[in-house]
Coordinates of C-alpha atoms in Angstrom, one line a residue:
Chain M
M1 CA 11.0 -23.1 -15.4
T2 CA 13.7 -20.4 -15.6
K3 CA 13.5 -17.1 -13.7
S4 CA 13.0 -15.2 -16.9
R5 CA 10.0 -17.3 -17.8
I6 CA 8.5 -16.8 -14.4
Y7 CA 8.8 -13.1 -14.8
I8 CA 7.3 -13.2 -18.3
V9 CA 4.3 -15.3 -17.1
I10 CA 3.6 -12.8 -14.3
S11 CA 4.0 -9.7 -16.6
L12 CA 2.0 -11.3 -19.4
L13 CA -1.0 -12.1 -17.2
L14 CA -1.0 -8.6 -15.7
F15 CA -0.9 -7.1 -19.3
L16 CA -3.7 -9.4 -20.4
S17 CA -5.9 -8.4 -17.4
V18 CA -6.6 -5.2 -19.2
P19 CA -9.6 -5.8 -21.5
W20 CA -7.6 -4.6 -24.6
F21 CA -9.7 -6.5 -27.2
F22 CA -13.2 -5.5 -26.1
T23 CA -14.8 -2.7 -28.2
D24 CA -18.5 -3.7 -28.5
P25 CA -20.3 -0.6 -27.2
I26 CA -23.2 -2.7 -25.8
P27 CA -21.5 -5.6 -24.0
T28 CA -23.3 -8.7 -22.9
E29 CA -23.9 -9.3 -19.2
I30 CA -22.1 -12.1 -17.4
Y31 CA -22.9 -12.7 -13.7
G32 CA -23.8 -9.0 -13.3
L33 CA -20.7 -7.7 -15.0
P34 CA -20.2 -6.4 -18.5
S35 CA -18.3 -9.0 -20.6
W36 CA -15.1 -7.0 -20.5
G37 CA -15.3 -6.7 -16.7
F38 CA -15.9 -10.4 -16.3
Y39 CA -12.9 -11.1 -18.6
S40 CA -10.7 -8.8 -16.6
L41 CA -11.8 -10.3 -13.2
S42 CA -11.3 -13.9 -14.6
V43 CA -7.7 -13.1 -15.8
T44 CA -7.0 -11.5 -12.4
I45 CA -8.2 -14.6 -10.5
L46 CA -6.1 -16.7 -12.9
F47 CA -3.1 -14.4 -12.1
A48 CA -3.7 -15.0 -8.3
I49 CA -3.8 -18.8 -8.8
V50 CA -0.7 -18.9 -11.1
T51 CA 1.3 -16.6 -8.7
A52 CA 0.4 -18.7 -5.7
F53 CA 1.6 -21.7 -7.6
L54 CA 4.8 -20.0 -8.7
I55 CA 5.5 -18.9 -5.1
N56 CA 5.0 -22.4 -3.9
R57 CA 7.0 -24.1 -6.6
Y58 CA 9.9 -21.7 -7.4
W59 CA 10.5 -19.7 -4.2
E60 CA 13.9 -21.4 -3.5
K61 CA 15.0 -21.0 -7.1
L62 CA 14.1 -17.3 -7.1
S63 CA 16.1 -16.8 -3.9
D64 CA 19.3 -18.0 -5.7
E65 CA 20.1 -20.2 -2.8
D66 CA 22.9 -22.0 -4.7
I67 CA 24.6 -18.8 -5.7
D68 CA 27.1 -17.5 -3.1
E69 CA 27.8 -13.8 -2.9
Chain D
M1 CA -21.8 10.9 27.6
N2 CA -25.2 12.7 27.4
N3 CA -23.7 15.5 25.3
I4 CA -22.9 13.5 22.2
P5 CA -24.0 15.7 19.3
D6 CA -26.8 14.4 17.0
A7 CA -24.5 14.6 14.0
A8 CA -22.2 12.0 15.6
L9 CA -21.9 8.8 13.5
L10 CA -21.1 6.8 16.7
T11 CA -23.5 6.1 19.5
E12 CA -22.5 6.2 23.1
N13 CA -21.7 2.5 23.0
G14 CA -19.9 3.0 19.7
I15 CA -17.6 5.6 21.3
I16 CA -16.9 3.3 24.2
F17 CA -16.0 0.5 21.7
F18 CA -13.8 2.9 19.8
C19 CA -12.0 4.0 23.1
L20 CA -11.5 0.3 24.1
Y21 CA -9.9 -0.3 20.7
L22 CA -7.5 2.6 21.3
L23 CA -6.8 1.3 24.8
S24 CA -6.0 -2.1 23.5
L25 CA -3.3 -0.6 21.2
L26 CA -1.6 0.9 24.3
I27 CA -1.8 -2.4 26.1
V28 CA -0.3 -4.2 23.1
G29 CA 2.4 -1.6 23.0
I30 CA 3.3 -2.4 26.7
A31 CA 3.3 -6.1 25.9
G32 CA 5.7 -5.4 23.0
R33 CA 8.0 -3.6 25.4
I34 CA 7.9 -6.5 27.9
A35 CA 8.7 -9.0 25.1
Q36 CA 11.8 -7.0 24.0
K37 CA 14.8 -9.3 24.0
E38 CA 17.7 -6.8 23.5
N39 CA 18.2 -3.1 23.0
T40 CA 19.4 -3.3 19.4
L41 CA 18.2 -1.9 16.0
S42 CA 17.4 -5.4 14.8
D43 CA 15.2 -6.1 17.8
F44 CA 13.5 -2.7 17.7
Y45 CA 13.0 -2.3 14.0
L46 CA 12.6 -5.9 12.9
S47 CA 11.2 -7.6 16.0
G48 CA 14.4 -9.6 16.1
R49 CA 13.6 -11.1 12.7
G50 CA 11.1 -13.4 14.4
L51 CA 7.7 -12.6 13.0
G52 CA 5.7 -15.9 12.5
L53 CA 3.1 -16.6 9.8
F54 CA 0.0 -15.2 11.6
V55 CA 1.5 -11.9 12.7
L56 CA 3.5 -11.4 9.5
F57 CA 0.5 -12.0 7.3
L58 CA -1.7 -9.6 9.2
T59 CA 0.9 -6.9 9.4
L60 CA 1.6 -7.2 5.7
Y61 CA -2.2 -7.1 5.1
A62 CA -2.9 -4.1 7.5
T63 CA 0.1 -2.2 6.0
Q64 CA -0.8 -2.7 2.4
Y65 CA -4.5 -1.7 2.8
S66 CA -4.9 1.7 4.3
G67 CA -8.1 3.6 5.2
H68 CA -8.2 4.5 1.5
T69 CA -9.4 0.9 0.8
L70 CA -12.5 1.5 3.0
I71 CA -13.2 5.1 2.0
G72 CA -11.5 5.9 -1.3
F73 CA -12.1 2.7 -3.1
P74 CA -15.9 2.6 -2.9
G75 CA -15.9 6.3 -3.8
K76 CA -13.8 5.6 -6.9
A77 CA -16.1 2.6 -7.9
Y78 CA -19.0 5.0 -7.4
R79 CA -17.5 7.4 -9.9
Q80 CA -15.7 5.1 -12.4
G81 CA -18.1 2.2 -12.4
Y82 CA -16.9 -1.2 -13.6
M83 CA -13.6 0.1 -14.8
F84 CA -12.6 0.2 -11.2
L85 CA -12.4 -3.5 -11.3
M86 CA -8.7 -2.7 -11.9
S87 CA -8.4 -2.1 -8.1
V88 CA -8.4 -5.9 -7.6
T89 CA -5.6 -6.4 -10.2
I90 CA -3.5 -3.5 -8.9
M91 CA -3.5 -4.9 -5.3
M92 CA -2.6 -8.3 -6.6
S93 CA 0.2 -7.0 -8.9
V94 CA 2.0 -5.8 -5.7
I95 CA 2.4 -9.4 -4.6
G96 CA 3.3 -10.5 -8.1
A97 CA 6.1 -7.9 -7.9
Y98 CA 7.5 -9.3 -4.7
L99 CA 8.3 -12.5 -6.7
F100 CA 10.9 -10.5 -8.7
Y101 CA 13.0 -9.7 -5.6
A102 CA 11.7 -10.7 -2.2
P103 CA 12.9 -14.4 -2.1
K104 CA 16.5 -13.3 -2.7
L105 CA 16.3 -10.1 -0.7
Q106 CA 15.0 -11.9 2.4
R107 CA 17.9 -14.4 2.2
L108 CA 20.5 -11.6 1.8
A109 CA 18.9 -9.6 4.6
K110 CA 19.3 -12.5 7.0
K111 CA 22.9 -13.1 5.9
Y112 CA 24.1 -9.5 6.0
N113 CA 21.8 -8.2 8.8
F114 CA 20.0 -5.6 6.7
I115 CA 17.7 -3.2 8.7
T116 CA 16.6 -0.9 5.9
V117 CA 16.2 -0.7 2.2
G118 CA 19.3 1.5 2.3
D119 CA 21.3 -1.4 3.7
Y120 CA 20.6 -3.4 0.5
I121 CA 21.4 -0.5 -1.8
Q122 CA 24.7 0.1 0.0
H123 CA 25.5 -3.7 -0.1
R124 CA 24.7 -4.0 -3.8
F125 CA 26.0 -0.7 -5.2
K126 CA 28.6 0.3 -2.7
S127 CA 27.9 4.0 -3.0
D128 CA 27.2 6.3 0.0
S129 CA 25.7 9.1 -2.2
F130 CA 23.3 6.7 -4.0
T131 CA 22.2 5.1 -0.7
I132 CA 21.6 8.6 0.8
L133 CA 19.6 9.7 -2.2
I134 CA 17.4 6.6 -2.2
T135 CA 16.9 7.1 1.6
I136 CA 15.9 10.8 1.2
S137 CA 13.5 9.8 -1.6
C138 CA 11.9 7.1 0.6
I139 CA 11.7 9.5 3.6
V140 CA 9.9 12.1 1.4
A141 CA 7.4 9.5 0.1
L142 CA 6.8 8.1 3.5
A143 CA 6.3 11.6 5.0
N144 CA 3.6 12.2 2.4
F145 CA 1.9 8.9 3.4
I146 CA 1.9 10.0 7.0
L147 CA 0.6 13.5 6.2
T148 CA -2.4 12.3 4.1
N149 CA -3.3 9.5 6.5
L150 CA -3.2 11.8 9.5
K151 CA -5.5 14.2 7.8
A152 CA -7.9 11.4 7.1
I153 CA -7.8 10.4 10.8
G154 CA -8.7 13.9 11.8
Y155 CA -11.8 13.9 9.5
I156 CA -12.9 10.4 10.6
V157 CA -12.7 11.2 14.4
E158 CA -14.5 14.5 13.9
A159 CA -17.3 12.9 11.9
A160 CA -17.5 9.9 14.2
T161 CA -17.9 12.1 17.3
G162 CA -20.0 14.8 15.7
G163 CA -17.3 17.4 16.4
L164 CA -17.1 16.4 20.1
I165 CA -13.4 15.7 19.2
T166 CA -12.3 18.3 16.7
F167 CA -10.2 17.6 13.5
E168 CA -7.1 19.0 15.3
M169 CA -7.7 17.1 18.5
G170 CA -8.3 13.9 16.6
I171 CA -5.0 14.1 14.8
I172 CA -3.1 14.9 18.0
L173 CA -4.9 12.2 20.1
L174 CA -4.3 9.4 17.7
S175 CA -0.8 10.5 16.8
V176 CA 0.1 10.4 20.6
I177 CA -1.3 6.9 20.8
I178 CA 0.6 5.7 17.8
I179 CA 3.9 7.2 19.0
I180 CA 3.5 5.7 22.5
Y181 CA 3.0 2.1 21.4
E182 CA 5.6 2.4 18.7
T183 CA 8.3 3.8 21.1
L184 CA 7.4 1.2 23.6
G185 CA 8.0 -1.9 21.5
G186 CA 9.1 -0.9 18.0
M187 CA 8.3 -3.4 15.2
R188 CA 7.0 -5.9 17.8
S189 CA 4.3 -3.5 19.0
V190 CA 3.5 -2.2 15.6
A191 CA 3.2 -5.8 14.1
W192 CA 1.0 -6.9 17.0
T193 CA -1.2 -3.9 16.8
D194 CA -1.3 -4.4 13.0
A195 CA -2.6 -7.9 13.8
I196 CA -5.6 -6.4 15.7
Q197 CA -6.0 -3.7 13.0
G198 CA -5.8 -6.3 10.2
V199 CA -8.5 -8.5 11.8
L200 CA -10.8 -5.4 12.3
L201 CA -10.3 -4.4 8.7
L202 CA -11.1 -7.8 7.4
I203 CA -14.2 -8.1 9.6
G204 CA -15.3 -4.6 8.7
V205 CA -15.0 -5.1 5.0
T206 CA -16.7 -8.5 5.0
A207 CA -19.5 -7.3 7.3
I208 CA -20.4 -4.3 5.2
F209 CA -20.2 -6.3 1.9
V210 CA -22.5 -9.1 3.3
V211 CA -25.1 -6.6 4.7
V212 CA -25.1 -4.6 1.4
Q213 CA -25.5 -7.8 -0.6
V214 CA -28.4 -9.0 1.5
H215 CA -30.2 -5.7 1.7
Y216 CA -29.7 -4.3 -1.8
G217 CA -28.8 -7.4 -3.8
G218 CA -25.5 -8.0 -5.5
L219 CA -24.0 -7.3 -8.8
S220 CA -26.8 -8.9 -10.8
S221 CA -29.4 -6.8 -9.2
V222 CA -27.7 -3.5 -9.7
A223 CA -26.7 -4.3 -13.3
E224 CA -30.1 -3.5 -14.8
T225 CA -30.3 -0.2 -12.9
L226 CA -26.8 0.9 -14.0
K227 CA -27.4 -0.1 -17.7
E228 CA -30.2 2.4 -17.7
A229 CA -28.9 5.1 -15.3
R230 CA -25.2 5.0 -16.1
P231 CA -24.7 3.5 -19.6
E232 CA -21.1 4.9 -19.7
F233 CA -20.3 2.4 -16.9
W234 CA -21.2 -0.5 -19.3
A235 CA -19.3 0.7 -22.3
P236 CA -15.8 -0.8 -22.6
P237 CA -12.9 1.5 -21.7
T238 CA -11.5 3.7 -24.4
F239 CA -7.9 3.2 -25.6
E240 CA -6.7 6.0 -23.2
D241 CA -8.7 4.3 -20.4
K242 CA -6.9 1.0 -21.1
N243 CA -3.6 2.8 -21.0
L244 CA -4.6 4.3 -17.7
W245 CA -5.6 0.8 -16.5
L246 CA -2.2 -0.6 -17.4
S247 CA -0.3 2.4 -16.1
T248 CA -2.2 2.1 -12.7
I249 CA -1.2 -1.6 -12.5
L250 CA 2.5 -0.6 -13.2
I251 CA 2.6 2.3 -10.7
F252 CA 1.2 0.1 -7.9
M253 CA 3.4 -2.9 -9.0
F254 CA 6.7 -0.9 -8.8
G255 CA 5.7 1.8 -6.3
V256 CA 3.8 -0.1 -3.6
S257 CA 6.0 -3.2 -3.7
V258 CA 9.0 -1.1 -2.7
Y259 CA 7.3 0.6 0.3
P260 CA 10.2 0.8 2.8
H261 CA 7.8 -0.5 5.5
A262 CA 6.9 -3.5 3.3
I263 CA 10.6 -4.3 2.8
Q264 CA 11.1 -4.0 6.6
R265 CA 8.5 -6.8 6.9
I266 CA 10.3 -8.9 4.4
Y267 CA 13.4 -8.6 6.6
S268 CA 11.3 -9.3 9.8
A269 CA 10.1 -12.7 8.7
K270 CA 11.1 -15.6 10.9
N271 CA 12.2 -17.6 7.8
S272 CA 11.7 -17.9 4.1
K273 CA 8.9 -20.4 4.5
T274 CA 6.9 -17.9 6.7
L275 CA 7.3 -15.2 4.1
K276 CA 6.4 -17.5 1.3
R277 CA 3.2 -18.6 3.0
S278 CA 2.2 -15.0 3.8
F279 CA 2.5 -14.0 0.2
Q280 CA 0.5 -17.1 -0.9
I281 CA -2.4 -15.9 1.3
M282 CA -1.9 -12.2 0.5
I283 CA -2.3 -12.8 -3.3
F284 CA -5.9 -13.7 -2.7
M285 CA -6.8 -10.9 -0.2
P286 CA -7.8 -8.4 -2.9
L287 CA -10.7 -10.7 -3.7
V288 CA -12.1 -10.3 -0.2
T289 CA -11.0 -6.7 0.4
T290 CA -10.8 -4.5 -2.7
F291 CA -13.4 -6.5 -4.7
F292 CA -15.9 -6.3 -1.8
M293 CA -15.4 -2.5 -1.5
F294 CA -15.7 -2.2 -5.3
V295 CA -19.2 -3.9 -5.1
V296 CA -20.2 -1.6 -2.2
G297 CA -19.3 1.5 -4.4
L298 CA -21.2 0.1 -7.4
V299 CA -24.3 -0.7 -5.3
G300 CA -24.0 2.9 -4.0
A301 CA -24.0 4.2 -7.6
A302 CA -27.2 2.2 -8.4
R303 CA -29.1 2.9 -5.2
L304 CA -27.9 6.4 -4.2
P305 CA -27.4 8.3 -7.5
G306 CA -26.5 12.0 -7.6
V307 CA -24.0 12.1 -4.8
T308 CA -21.3 14.8 -5.4
R309 CA -17.6 13.9 -6.1
Q310 CA -16.6 14.7 -2.5
G311 CA -19.6 13.0 -1.0
S312 CA -19.0 9.8 -3.1
D313 CA -16.0 9.1 -0.8
E314 CA -18.5 8.5 1.9
V315 CA -20.7 6.2 -0.1
A316 CA -20.1 3.2 2.2
L317 CA -21.3 5.3 5.2
L318 CA -24.2 6.7 3.2
L319 CA -25.3 3.1 2.4
L320 CA -25.0 2.2 6.1
K321 CA -27.1 5.3 7.1
D322 CA -29.7 4.4 4.4
M323 CA -30.0 0.9 5.8
A324 CA -30.2 2.1 9.3
N325 CA -33.8 3.4 8.5
S326 CA -35.0 -0.1 7.8
I327 CA -32.6 -2.5 9.7
P328 CA -32.3 -2.3 13.5
G329 CA -28.9 -2.6 15.0
M330 CA -27.1 -1.0 12.1
A331 CA -25.2 1.3 14.6
I332 CA -23.0 -1.8 15.4
L333 CA -21.9 -1.9 11.7
V334 CA -21.3 1.8 11.6
T335 CA -19.1 1.4 14.7
L336 CA -17.3 -1.5 13.1
F337 CA -16.8 0.4 9.8
I338 CA -15.4 3.5 11.5
T339 CA -13.1 1.5 13.8
A340 CA -11.9 -0.6 10.9
A341 CA -11.2 2.6 8.8
T342 CA -9.3 4.1 11.7
A343 CA -7.4 0.9 12.3
A344 CA -6.4 0.7 8.6
I345 CA -5.1 4.2 8.7
M346 CA -3.3 3.8 12.0
S347 CA -1.6 0.6 10.8
T348 CA -0.3 2.5 7.8
V349 CA 0.9 5.5 9.8
D350 CA 2.7 3.4 12.4
S351 CA 4.5 1.3 9.8
A352 CA 5.6 4.4 7.8
L353 CA 6.7 6.1 10.9
L354 CA 8.8 3.1 12.0
A355 CA 10.3 2.9 8.5
I356 CA 11.2 6.6 8.5
S357 CA 12.8 6.3 11.9
S358 CA 14.9 3.3 10.8
L359 CA 16.0 5.0 7.5
F360 CA 17.2 8.1 9.4
T361 CA 18.9 6.2 12.2
Q362 CA 20.6 3.5 10.1
D363 CA 21.3 5.2 6.8
I364 CA 21.9 8.8 7.9
Y365 CA 22.7 9.2 11.6
R366 CA 24.9 6.1 11.7
R367 CA 27.0 7.4 8.9
L368 CA 27.5 10.7 10.7
K369 CA 28.3 9.0 14.1
P370 CA 29.8 5.6 13.2
D371 CA 30.9 5.0 16.8
S372 CA 27.4 5.0 18.3
N373 CA 26.4 1.8 20.0
Q374 CA 23.1 -0.1 19.4
S375 CA 21.5 1.3 22.5
K376 CA 22.3 4.9 21.5
L377 CA 21.1 4.3 18.0
T378 CA 17.8 2.9 19.2
G379 CA 17.3 5.9 21.4
V380 CA 18.0 8.3 18.5
G381 CA 15.5 6.4 16.4
K382 CA 12.8 6.8 19.1
I383 CA 13.5 10.6 19.5
F384 CA 13.4 11.0 15.8
S385 CA 10.0 9.2 15.6
W386 CA 8.6 11.7 18.2
I387 CA 10.0 14.7 16.2
V388 CA 8.6 13.3 12.9
I389 CA 5.1 12.7 14.3
A390 CA 5.0 16.1 15.9
V391 CA 6.0 17.9 12.7
M392 CA 3.6 15.7 10.6
S393 CA 0.7 16.4 13.0
F394 CA 1.4 20.1 12.9
L395 CA 1.6 20.1 9.1
A396 CA -1.5 17.9 8.8
I397 CA -3.4 20.6 10.7
K398 CA -1.8 23.7 9.3
L399 CA -0.6 23.0 5.7
P400 CA -2.4 25.2 3.2
E401 CA -4.7 23.4 0.7
T402 CA -2.7 24.4 -2.3
I403 CA 0.4 22.6 -1.0
W404 CA -1.6 19.5 -0.2
R405 CA -1.4 18.4 -3.9
I406 CA 2.4 18.1 -3.6
T407 CA 1.8 15.3 -1.0
E408 CA 0.2 13.3 -3.8
I409 CA 3.8 12.6 -5.0
K410 CA 4.4 9.2 -3.4
L411 CA 4.3 6.3 -5.7
E412 CA 5.9 8.4 -8.5
L413 CA 9.0 8.8 -6.3
L414 CA 9.0 5.2 -5.1
C415 CA 8.7 3.9 -8.7
Q416 CA 12.1 5.5 -9.4
V417 CA 13.6 3.4 -6.6
A418 CA 12.3 0.2 -8.0
P419 CA 14.9 -0.4 -10.7
A420 CA 17.7 -0.4 -8.1
I421 CA 16.0 -3.2 -6.3
F422 CA 14.4 -5.2 -9.1
L423 CA 17.4 -5.0 -11.4
G424 CA 20.0 -5.0 -8.6
I425 CA 18.7 -8.3 -7.4
N426 CA 18.5 -9.9 -10.9
I427 CA 21.3 -8.5 -13.0
K428 CA 24.8 -9.3 -11.9
N429 CA 26.7 -7.0 -14.1
L430 CA 24.6 -4.0 -13.3
K431 CA 26.9 -1.0 -12.4
T432 CA 26.2 1.7 -9.9
K433 CA 26.5 4.8 -12.2
P434 CA 23.7 3.8 -14.7
V435 CA 21.2 3.1 -11.8
L436 CA 22.2 6.3 -10.0
F437 CA 21.7 8.4 -13.2
G438 CA 18.5 6.5 -14.1
F439 CA 17.1 7.2 -10.7
L440 CA 18.0 10.9 -10.8
V441 CA 16.6 11.5 -14.4
G442 CA 13.4 9.5 -13.6
T443 CA 12.8 11.4 -10.4
V444 CA 13.3 14.8 -12.1
I445 CA 10.9 13.9 -14.9
A446 CA 8.2 12.5 -12.6
V447 CA 8.4 15.5 -10.2
A448 CA 8.6 18.0 -13.1
M449 CA 5.5 16.5 -14.8
I450 CA 3.5 16.7 -11.6
T451 CA 4.7 20.2 -10.8
A452 CA 3.8 21.3 -14.4
N453 CA 0.3 19.8 -13.8
I454 CA -0.2 21.7 -10.6
T455 CA 1.3 25.0 -11.6
L456 CA 0.6 25.2 -15.4
G457 CA -2.4 22.9 -15.7
L458 CA -0.6 20.6 -18.2
P459 CA -2.0 17.0 -18.4
A460 CA -1.2 14.9 -15.3
K461 CA -1.3 11.7 -17.3
P462 CA -0.4 12.2 -20.9
L463 CA -2.0 9.4 -23.0
G464 CA -3.4 8.0 -19.8
I465 CA 0.0 7.2 -18.4
H466 CA 1.1 8.4 -14.9
A467 CA 4.0 10.8 -14.5
G468 CA 5.8 8.1 -12.4
I469 CA 5.6 5.6 -15.3
W470 CA 6.9 8.1 -17.8
G471 CA 9.8 8.7 -15.3
L472 CA 10.3 5.0 -14.9
A473 CA 10.5 4.5 -18.7
V474 CA 13.2 7.1 -19.0
N475 CA 14.9 5.7 -15.9
L476 CA 15.1 2.2 -17.4
T477 CA 16.2 3.6 -20.8
V478 CA 19.1 5.5 -19.1
I479 CA 20.1 2.4 -17.2
Y480 CA 20.1 0.2 -20.3
F481 CA 22.3 2.5 -22.4
L482 CA 24.7 3.6 -19.7
N483 CA 25.1 0.0 -18.4
K484 CA 25.8 -1.2 -22.0
K485 CA 28.5 1.5 -22.3
E486 CA 30.0 0.7 -18.8
N487 CA 30.3 -3.0 -19.7

């Protein structure tokens, strides 16, 4: 994965953590949260898992170890 | 100890525990002094770049989460309801932001012996004036952090002792303790005390969350009450609310991630593996810190309705007091909560103070006196720390309420520093002039918008977007067009 794609994945997940598409004035309840809150929390947890993976897999690439300056 | 006022939140044993905690900080400060290897800036401000995983993680944790997490966050959840779930995302976004620059910055810091954020700016942009401007902006933002946190310390100590120790005395007493352990061992003492403070914070947050869950029930049990009592909590956010949500994520992502004291910790890591592992743990910490405090605030909204806006910031304490009527031994949890809140605040103040001292010494004083040796520079840094804490304590006690709103300008300023770091690390052909002008224009816009809000009553967040983000948008636009022209 290129650096740009890593940045896009992180930015996209953060953008999607906002419940943009929820408009129902009486949302259903999921595990004690309104559906839009449950959605946001789920995307946030996904963000944490993906970021932890990216840190583990691509840290060296992101540090530009092969580029001398 | 028989004259403890009835209004005191702490019992006699609680006050003893609190004093022991403060004493432990001084002992750790002395230990930091004994462990000092050499009298150099790198050893004093970066602990000789030798922080291992355990201490690095806890110092990052204690620094990122201030007393606001324990006091402000439940209050905000009490007032905003489910929308404050954003608090979990915003704290995670900070770690996501580090991925944009920390891996490379840490490598460069080791190679070129960076001490401060100004060292990187100088290395990358080769401009004294830009480095000094960034340094001044960081110092102002950090001074604001210290001021607001010192004031919070004063209130907590006064409430904890029922006025036995006054607001003013509380500020002075804790400031003296902070400055003593910091002067003794620099980053080593600060990081070690942060480790104690981080553990206390984690235990305090977890304990109050578990007890609240057991006593009042969790999210499911408060959901029905809130549907009836606060239907606005259940309704999805409006378009402006969603903008505010995204704007808050952005201002934390770009503002908090470039805290000079956080960058100092990136430089202090023993190696890249240590830093990498710390971030991998840190990314999950909002789930056991901010989410827990969000639930506490929401339970407060369901079980203790009608609390005023100011009172809602004490909702966690109000729940503890409410439980004390039916559960014996609750005084222990109150003690833990107050100690954890104080620990969280102290760890933020000591880190910000150390960062200010290093910024002044390395980026300003060293330029004025280039012949100074390492020992002299370390001494100057220590003296400057004492001056800063004395001035900040005085201002925290004496500053008129009207001026206090100015101290809210922190993240708005730091946001304007972010492009120099994020873009500087990632874009090779980025020139100095565009970043300098972008920074200046962005800062002027953000400060002007906040000043207009305070003095003229204009909207603080037009379309739900923070002044700092408006400034950042213009900042980036200026950089884009000027850099295109330069190339």
